Short mmCIF file of C-alpha atoms in Angstrom, two decimals:
data_model
loop_
_atom_site.label_atom_id
_atom_site.label_comp_id
_atom_site.label_asym_id
_atom_site.label_seq_id
_atom_site.Cartn_x
_atom_site.Cartn_y
_atom_site.Cartn_z
CA MET A 206 15.44 -17.00 11.54
CA GLN A 207 14.31 -15.46 8.12
CA ILE A 208 13.84 -11.70 8.04
CA VAL A 209 10.27 -10.62 7.56
CA THR A 210 9.95 -7.48 5.58
CA THR A 211 6.10 -7.51 5.00
CA GLN A 212 4.55 -4.49 6.32
CA ILE A 213 1.69 -4.86 8.84
CA LYS A 214 -0.96 -2.13 8.45
CA GLY A 215 -3.45 -2.73 10.97
CA LEU A 216 -4.09 -4.85 14.08
CA ILE A 217 -7.18 -6.01 15.93
CA GLU A 218 -5.85 -7.06 19.38
CA THR A 219 -8.81 -9.48 20.22
CA SER A 220 -11.53 -10.65 18.15
CA LEU A 221 -14.23 -13.25 18.65
CA ILE A 222 -15.66 -13.20 15.15
CA ASP A 223 -12.48 -13.59 12.88
CA TRP A 224 -11.77 -17.24 13.82
CA PRO A 225 -15.04 -18.78 15.25
CA GLY A 226 -14.47 -20.62 18.48
CA ARG A 227 -11.17 -18.76 19.17
CA LEU A 228 -10.14 -15.53 20.49
CA ALA A 229 -7.79 -14.31 18.05
CA THR A 230 -5.51 -11.34 17.04
CA VAL A 231 -6.15 -10.12 13.41
CA MET A 232 -3.31 -8.66 11.35
CA PHE A 233 -3.90 -6.74 8.26
CA LEU A 234 -1.46 -6.88 5.22
CA PRO A 235 -1.71 -4.25 2.51
CA GLY A 236 -2.27 -4.56 -1.14
CA CYS A 237 -4.84 -6.71 -3.30
CA ASN A 238 -4.84 -7.87 -6.76
CA LEU A 239 -8.70 -7.64 -7.09
CA ARG A 240 -10.90 -4.57 -6.96
CA CYS A 241 -14.23 -6.02 -5.64
CA GLY A 242 -16.68 -2.95 -5.38
CA TYR A 243 -18.18 -3.77 -2.16
CA CYS A 244 -14.80 -4.18 -0.33
CA HIS A 245 -14.41 -2.50 2.95
CA ALA A 246 -10.70 -2.42 2.91
CA LYS A 247 -10.22 0.52 0.81
CA GLU A 248 -7.33 1.90 2.88
CA LEU A 249 -5.39 -1.34 2.59
CA ILE A 250 -5.79 -1.65 -1.13
CA GLU A 251 -5.31 1.80 -2.66
CA ASN A 252 -1.69 2.59 -3.28
CA GLY A 253 -0.64 -0.66 -1.48
CA GLY A 254 -1.87 0.91 1.88
CA GLU A 255 0.93 3.48 1.81
CA ARG A 256 -1.19 5.91 3.52
CA LEU A 257 -1.54 3.86 6.53
CA ASP A 258 1.21 3.69 9.13
CA SER A 259 3.08 0.42 9.38
CA ILE A 260 3.41 -1.34 12.79
CA PRO A 261 6.67 -2.90 13.42
CA LEU A 262 6.72 -6.65 13.54
CA GLY A 263 8.53 -6.53 16.77
CA GLN A 264 5.83 -4.65 18.40
CA VAL A 265 3.46 -7.16 17.16
CA THR A 266 5.38 -10.18 18.34
CA ASP A 267 5.87 -8.29 21.83
CA PHE A 268 2.21 -7.88 22.10
CA LEU A 269 1.51 -11.41 21.21
CA SER A 270 4.15 -12.84 23.59
CA GLY A 271 2.27 -10.99 26.50
CA MET A 272 -1.05 -12.29 25.35
CA ALA A 273 0.30 -15.92 25.57
CA GLY A 274 -2.48 -18.00 27.33
CA TRP A 275 -5.19 -15.59 26.56
CA VAL A 276 -5.06 -15.17 22.79
CA ASP A 277 -5.05 -18.56 21.14
CA GLY A 278 -4.98 -17.75 17.56
CA VAL A 279 -3.57 -15.25 15.01
CA VAL A 280 -5.49 -14.44 11.95
CA ILE A 281 -3.54 -13.09 8.99
CA SER A 282 -5.77 -11.06 6.71
CA GLY A 283 -5.58 -8.18 4.22
CA GLY A 284 -5.86 -7.04 1.68
CA GLU A 285 -4.57 -10.27 0.20
CA PRO A 286 -1.74 -11.80 2.13
CA THR A 287 -0.63 -14.44 -0.40
CA LEU A 288 0.88 -11.36 -2.58
CA HIS A 289 3.57 -11.17 -0.06
CA PRO A 290 6.72 -13.27 -0.74
CA ASP A 291 7.61 -13.62 2.81
CA LEU A 292 4.07 -14.57 4.13
CA PRO A 293 5.57 -18.07 5.03
CA ALA A 294 8.34 -16.46 7.09
CA LEU A 295 5.69 -14.21 9.06
CA ALA A 296 3.53 -17.25 9.43
CA ALA A 297 6.46 -19.19 10.84
CA ARG A 298 7.38 -16.44 13.09
CA ILE A 299 3.90 -16.44 14.59
CA LYS A 300 3.86 -20.33 14.90
CA SER A 301 7.31 -19.88 16.80
CA LEU A 302 5.48 -17.99 19.48
CA GLY A 303 3.06 -20.92 20.14
CA PHE A 304 -0.07 -19.35 18.25
CA ALA A 305 -2.22 -21.16 15.76
CA VAL A 306 -2.36 -19.26 12.48
CA LYS A 307 -5.34 -18.82 10.31
CA LEU A 308 -5.14 -17.37 6.68
CA ASP A 309 -7.82 -15.35 5.02
CA THR A 310 -7.28 -15.34 1.20
CA ASN A 311 -9.11 -14.77 -2.10
CA GLY A 312 -7.58 -17.83 -3.47
CA THR A 313 -5.84 -16.38 -6.58
CA HIS A 314 -2.35 -17.88 -5.46
CA PRO A 315 -2.99 -21.60 -4.93
CA GLU A 316 0.71 -22.27 -5.00
CA VAL A 317 1.29 -20.17 -1.93
CA ILE A 318 -1.78 -21.72 -0.14
CA GLU A 319 -0.34 -25.31 -1.03
CA ARG A 320 3.12 -24.17 0.34
CA LEU A 321 1.79 -22.96 3.87
CA ILE A 322 -0.42 -26.10 4.36
CA THR A 323 2.43 -28.49 3.21
CA GLU A 324 4.95 -26.80 5.52
CA GLY A 325 2.54 -26.83 8.33
CA LEU A 326 2.57 -22.97 8.58
CA ILE A 327 -1.33 -22.43 8.94
CA ASP A 328 -3.81 -24.39 10.94
CA ALA A 329 -6.99 -22.84 9.48
CA VAL A 330 -8.06 -21.04 6.15
CA ALA A 331 -10.92 -18.90 5.01
CA MET A 332 -11.42 -18.37 1.22
CA ASP A 333 -13.71 -15.93 -0.50
CA VAL A 334 -15.39 -17.45 -3.46
CA LYS A 335 -16.87 -14.32 -5.07
CA ALA A 336 -19.15 -15.82 -8.00
CA PRO A 337 -19.56 -18.85 -10.02
CA LEU A 338 -16.47 -19.99 -11.67
CA ASP A 339 -16.92 -18.46 -15.15
CA GLU A 340 -16.94 -14.83 -16.70
CA ARG A 341 -19.06 -13.67 -13.81
CA TYR A 342 -15.97 -13.79 -11.56
CA GLU A 343 -14.35 -10.83 -13.39
CA ARG A 344 -17.75 -8.82 -13.18
CA ILE A 345 -17.27 -9.10 -9.45
CA THR A 346 -13.51 -8.76 -8.96
CA ARG A 347 -13.19 -5.91 -11.73
CA VAL A 348 -9.90 -7.70 -12.91
CA THR A 349 -8.75 -10.21 -15.21
CA CYS A 350 -9.00 -13.42 -12.98
CA ASP A 351 -8.10 -17.00 -13.79
CA VAL A 352 -11.07 -18.99 -12.38
CA LYS A 353 -8.78 -22.20 -12.80
CA ASP A 354 -6.49 -20.70 -9.90
CA ILE A 355 -9.80 -20.25 -7.95
CA ALA A 356 -10.87 -23.93 -8.66
CA GLU A 357 -7.46 -25.09 -7.62
CA SER A 358 -7.24 -23.20 -4.35
CA ILE A 359 -10.69 -24.78 -3.55
CA GLY A 360 -9.53 -28.26 -4.19
CA ILE A 361 -6.32 -27.70 -2.08
CA ILE A 362 -8.25 -26.30 0.85
CA MET A 363 -10.91 -28.89 0.80
CA ALA A 364 -8.33 -31.84 0.66
CA SER A 365 -5.94 -30.24 3.26
CA GLY A 366 -7.47 -31.64 6.39
CA LEU A 367 -7.38 -28.35 8.05
CA GLU A 368 -10.28 -26.53 9.66
CA TYR A 369 -11.52 -24.32 6.92
CA GLU A 370 -14.46 -22.20 5.33
CA LEU A 371 -15.30 -20.94 1.87
CA ARG A 372 -17.40 -17.77 2.06
CA THR A 373 -19.34 -15.49 -0.29
CA THR A 374 -20.41 -11.80 -0.06
CA VAL A 375 -24.07 -11.81 -1.18
CA ALA A 376 -24.73 -8.56 -2.95
CA PRO A 377 -27.96 -8.71 -4.79
CA SER A 378 -26.97 -6.16 -7.44
CA LEU A 379 -24.18 -8.74 -8.42
CA LEU A 380 -25.21 -12.07 -7.49
CA THR A 381 -28.75 -13.82 -7.76
CA VAL A 382 -30.05 -16.73 -5.21
CA SER A 383 -29.33 -18.85 -8.42
CA ASP A 384 -25.72 -17.84 -8.69
CA ILE A 385 -25.26 -18.92 -5.13
CA GLY A 386 -26.41 -22.25 -5.91
CA GLU A 387 -24.02 -22.66 -8.77
CA ILE A 388 -21.09 -21.56 -6.33
CA ALA A 389 -22.45 -24.23 -3.80
CA GLU A 390 -22.52 -26.79 -6.57
CA ALA A 391 -18.85 -25.93 -7.54
CA ILE A 392 -17.73 -26.55 -3.84
CA ARG A 393 -20.07 -29.57 -3.38
CA GLY A 394 -19.01 -31.50 -0.30
CA ALA A 395 -17.41 -28.50 1.45
CA LYS A 396 -17.73 -28.61 5.25
CA VAL A 397 -18.65 -24.99 5.82
CA TYR A 398 -20.00 -22.40 3.40
CA ALA A 399 -20.52 -19.08 4.79
CA LEU A 400 -22.82 -16.33 3.42
CA GLN A 401 -22.21 -12.83 4.39
CA PRO A 402 -24.41 -9.75 3.30
CA PHE A 403 -23.40 -6.91 1.37
CA ARG A 404 -23.36 -3.61 3.40
CA PRO A 405 -23.22 -0.38 1.71
CA HIS A 406 -20.74 1.25 4.03
CA ALA A 407 -17.06 2.29 3.20
CA CYS A 408 -17.01 0.43 -0.03
CA LEU A 409 -14.11 0.55 -2.41
CA ASP A 410 -16.64 1.84 -5.21
CA GLU A 411 -18.50 4.64 -3.72
CA ALA A 412 -21.36 4.21 -5.96
CA MET A 413 -22.24 0.98 -4.16
CA GLU A 414 -22.79 2.77 -0.77
CA HIS A 415 -26.06 4.12 -2.43
CA LEU A 416 -27.39 0.64 -2.81
CA PRO A 417 -29.67 -1.14 -0.36
CA PRO A 418 -28.10 -3.73 2.01
CA CYS A 419 -28.83 -7.53 1.27
CA PRO A 420 -32.11 -8.51 2.84
CA ALA A 421 -32.24 -11.23 5.16
CA SER A 422 -34.85 -12.99 2.98
CA VAL A 423 -32.14 -13.21 0.15
CA LEU A 424 -29.71 -14.82 2.35
CA GLU A 425 -32.24 -17.38 3.66
CA ASP A 426 -33.14 -18.43 0.29
CA ALA A 427 -29.54 -18.69 -0.91
CA ALA A 428 -28.71 -20.74 2.10
CA ARG A 429 -31.62 -23.12 1.53
CA LEU A 430 -30.39 -23.69 -2.01
CA ALA A 431 -26.91 -24.05 -1.04
CA ARG A 432 -27.49 -26.73 1.64
CA GLY A 433 -28.37 -29.15 -1.09
CA PHE A 434 -24.55 -29.24 -1.80
CA VAL A 435 -22.68 -28.43 1.16
CA GLU A 436 -22.36 -29.93 4.85
CA ARG A 437 -23.12 -26.58 6.67
CA VAL A 438 -24.20 -23.37 5.65
CA VAL A 439 -23.59 -20.18 7.98
CA ILE A 440 -25.23 -16.98 7.63
CA ARG A 441 -23.25 -14.05 8.94
CA HIS A 442 -25.11 -10.83 9.95
#
């Protein structure tokens, strides 16, 4: 069995919200190649999460073994998991314990997503689509970002046959309702598109903590527009 060196920086033992329809354990991997101001994972992102203690993989697998028959899925989140070269080995280790695996990703590494799908190492995927696929993407992510990679990841996920959702954080200071409509058009035919409201709490950009939260009316207007392009729109509160 391949050695896994990826550090695990956080663990939610049981969650009913991170994988809808399943009771899941969520593990958090450090580091991210994006710098979205509204991100709530500051400690995972800054300095590669080095300020957080690592949880030994053996401790995690021992826990999971004890939860067999109770927890029925494991979510690999971050940070951005696809930055870690041994992510496939980590997913394979979890699968070997009898658990389904869901990946949370920002979609910037389509080749990794494709490998995980092709090798049968994940059972579901959730991908953040930050903005319409043009120069606005870099306004949200605050880094140079190739939207061709984002579009490729969307295509791979939608064609995979796996359970999936595409999702967008709605921050009115950054995205308009019309922008959401453009995103929905770019993912036309998607099975599930989730809209989640910006919350001004523990943001990577502390200045955003002084902004108002996303109004429910904005989410409803955005959902109404998106429904013209995708099969199902979910509003997360």
